[in-house]
C-alpha positions as semicolon CSV with decimal commas, in nm:
position;residue;x (nm);y (nm);z (nm)
1;X;13,806;5,868;5,910
2;X;13,583;5,975;5,627
3;X;13,289;5,780;5,476
4;X;13,494;5,710;5,150
5;X;13,783;5,579;5,329
6;X;13,573;5,323;5,530
7;X;13,422;5,237;5,211
8;X;13,740;5,156;5,063
9;X;13,861;4,956;5,372
10;X;13,561;4,725;5,398
11;X;13,596;4,643;5,005
12;X;13,946;4,550;5,063
13;X;13,849;4,309;5,338
14;X;13,561;4,167;5,109
15;X;13,819;4,137;4,818
16;X;14,082;3,983;5,039
17;X;13,836;3,706;5,163
18;X;13,729;3,624;4,808
19;X;14,082;3,573;4,709
20;X;14,156;3,351;5,018
21;X;13,838;3,122;4,907
22;X;13,963;3,137;4,534
23;X;14,312;3,037;4,660
24;X;14,175;2,761;4,871
25;X;13,952;2,614;4,591
26;X;14,242;2,645;4,345
27;X;14,488;2,444;4,575
28;X;14,229;2,189;4,666
29;X;14,110;2,112;4,282
30;X;14,426;1,911;4,225
31;X;14,388;1,729;4,552
32;X;14,047;1,633;4,477
33;X;14,135;1,530;4,109
34;X;14,433;1,335;4,247
35;X;14,199;1,147;4,482
36;X;13,951;1,042;4,189
37;X;14,213;0,945;3,992
38;X;14,365;0,710;4,243
39;X;14,038;0,552;4,318
40;X;14,005;0,171;4,201
41;X;13,738;0,135;3,949
42;X;13,469;-0,085;4,048
43;X;13,460;-0,409;3,835
44;X;13,118;-0,592;3,815
45;X;13,125;-0,943;3,941
46;X;12,953;-1,244;4,082
47;X;13,045;-1,376;4,396
48;X;13,078;-1,749;4,407
49;X;13,249;-1,774;4,763
50;X;13,325;-1,535;5,018
51;X;13,484;-1,539;5,361
52;X;13,676;-1,281;5,569
53;X;14,005;-1,382;5,413
54;X;13,955;-1,531;5,081
55;X;13,709;-1,507;4,771
56;X;13,621;-1,636;4,452
57;X;13,445;-1,436;4,202
58;X;13,350;-1,448;3,833
59;X;13,435;-1,134;3,623
60;X;13,373;-1,026;3,271
61;X;13,682;-1,080;3,062
62;X;13,735;-0,749;2,844
63;X;13,996;-0,906;2,645
64;X;13,730;-1,130;2,456
65;X;13,568;-0,971;2,167
66;X;13,205;-1,014;2,143
67;X;13,221;-1,156;1,789
68;X;13,425;-1,432;1,903
69;X;13,265;-1,770;1,936
70;X;13,189;-1,894;2,295
71;X;13,471;-2,160;2,249
72;X;13,728;-1,893;2,301
73;X;13,758;-1,987;2,679
74;X;13,704;-2,354;2,601
75;X;13,980;-2,590;2,680
76;X;14,194;-2,711;2,375
77;X;14,139;-3,089;2,435
78;X;13,811;-3,226;2,477
79;X;13,827;-3,437;2,795
80;X;13,582;-3,729;2,886
81;X;13,404;-3,727;3,226
82;X;13,596;-4,027;3,326
83;X;13,921;-3,861;3,257
84;X;13,820;-3,559;3,457
85;X;13,701;-3,752;3,738
86;X;14,039;-3,964;3,759
87;X;14,243;-3,646;3,748
88;X;14,037;-3,465;4,026
89;X;14,037;-3,784;4,211
90;X;14,394;-3,800;4,211
91;X;14,423;-3,456;4,396
92;X;14,512;-3,482;4,766
93;X;14,543;-3,234;5,037
94;X;14,703;-3,225;5,381
95;X;14,633;-3,018;5,669
96;X;14,910;-2,772;5,762
97;X;15,024;-2,815;6,132
98;X;15,261;-2,619;6,337
99;X;15,565;-2,807;6,518
100;X;15,384;-2,857;6,843
101;X;15,078;-3,032;6,656
102;X;15,332;-3,235;6,453
103;X;15,525;-3,326;6,766
104;X;15,224;-3,419;6,946
105;X;14,986;-3,564;6,688
106;X;15,230;-3,675;6,406
107;X;15,204;-3,568;6,021
108;X;14,867;-3,482;5,903
109;X;14,744;-3,750;5,669
110;X;14,668;-3,686;5,287
111;X;14,298;-3,657;5,251
112;X;14,116;-3,643;4,893
113;X;14,046;-3,309;4,786
114;X;13,698;-3,424;4,655
115;X;13,406;-3,646;4,791
116;X;13,278;-3,866;4,556
117;X;12,960;-3,707;4,498
118;X;13,171;-3,388;4,417
119;X;13,397;-3,560;4,164
120;X;13,062;-3,694;4,025
121;X;12,931;-3,332;4,006
122;X;13,268;-3,181;3,881
123;X;13,336;-3,458;3,609
124;X;12,979;-3,422;3,415
């Protein structure tokens, strides 16, 4: 082999390697864009309650325009504290029992959802 033909072979290998990297990058670019497009946007929030299964959090409502008055999220009917306490005091909860518990212990009793001190706090 002559020196000129060796240079030609080396340059072909180098071009082939670059072409492979370019092709790989070209194929991976849409995949990377697809992954970023499917990402869930992070919404700023303040967590009020969290456990492994449930959560309660406060989020900003983008549907409310800044120029609207703060009463845009207010209840349309003003309620007295006594009415709120009466409504919340009427809410009862019952433990969910499987059939074996019901057979052994009977039906679970109805319990008030809020204690008196919680009612006083929530109805202010």
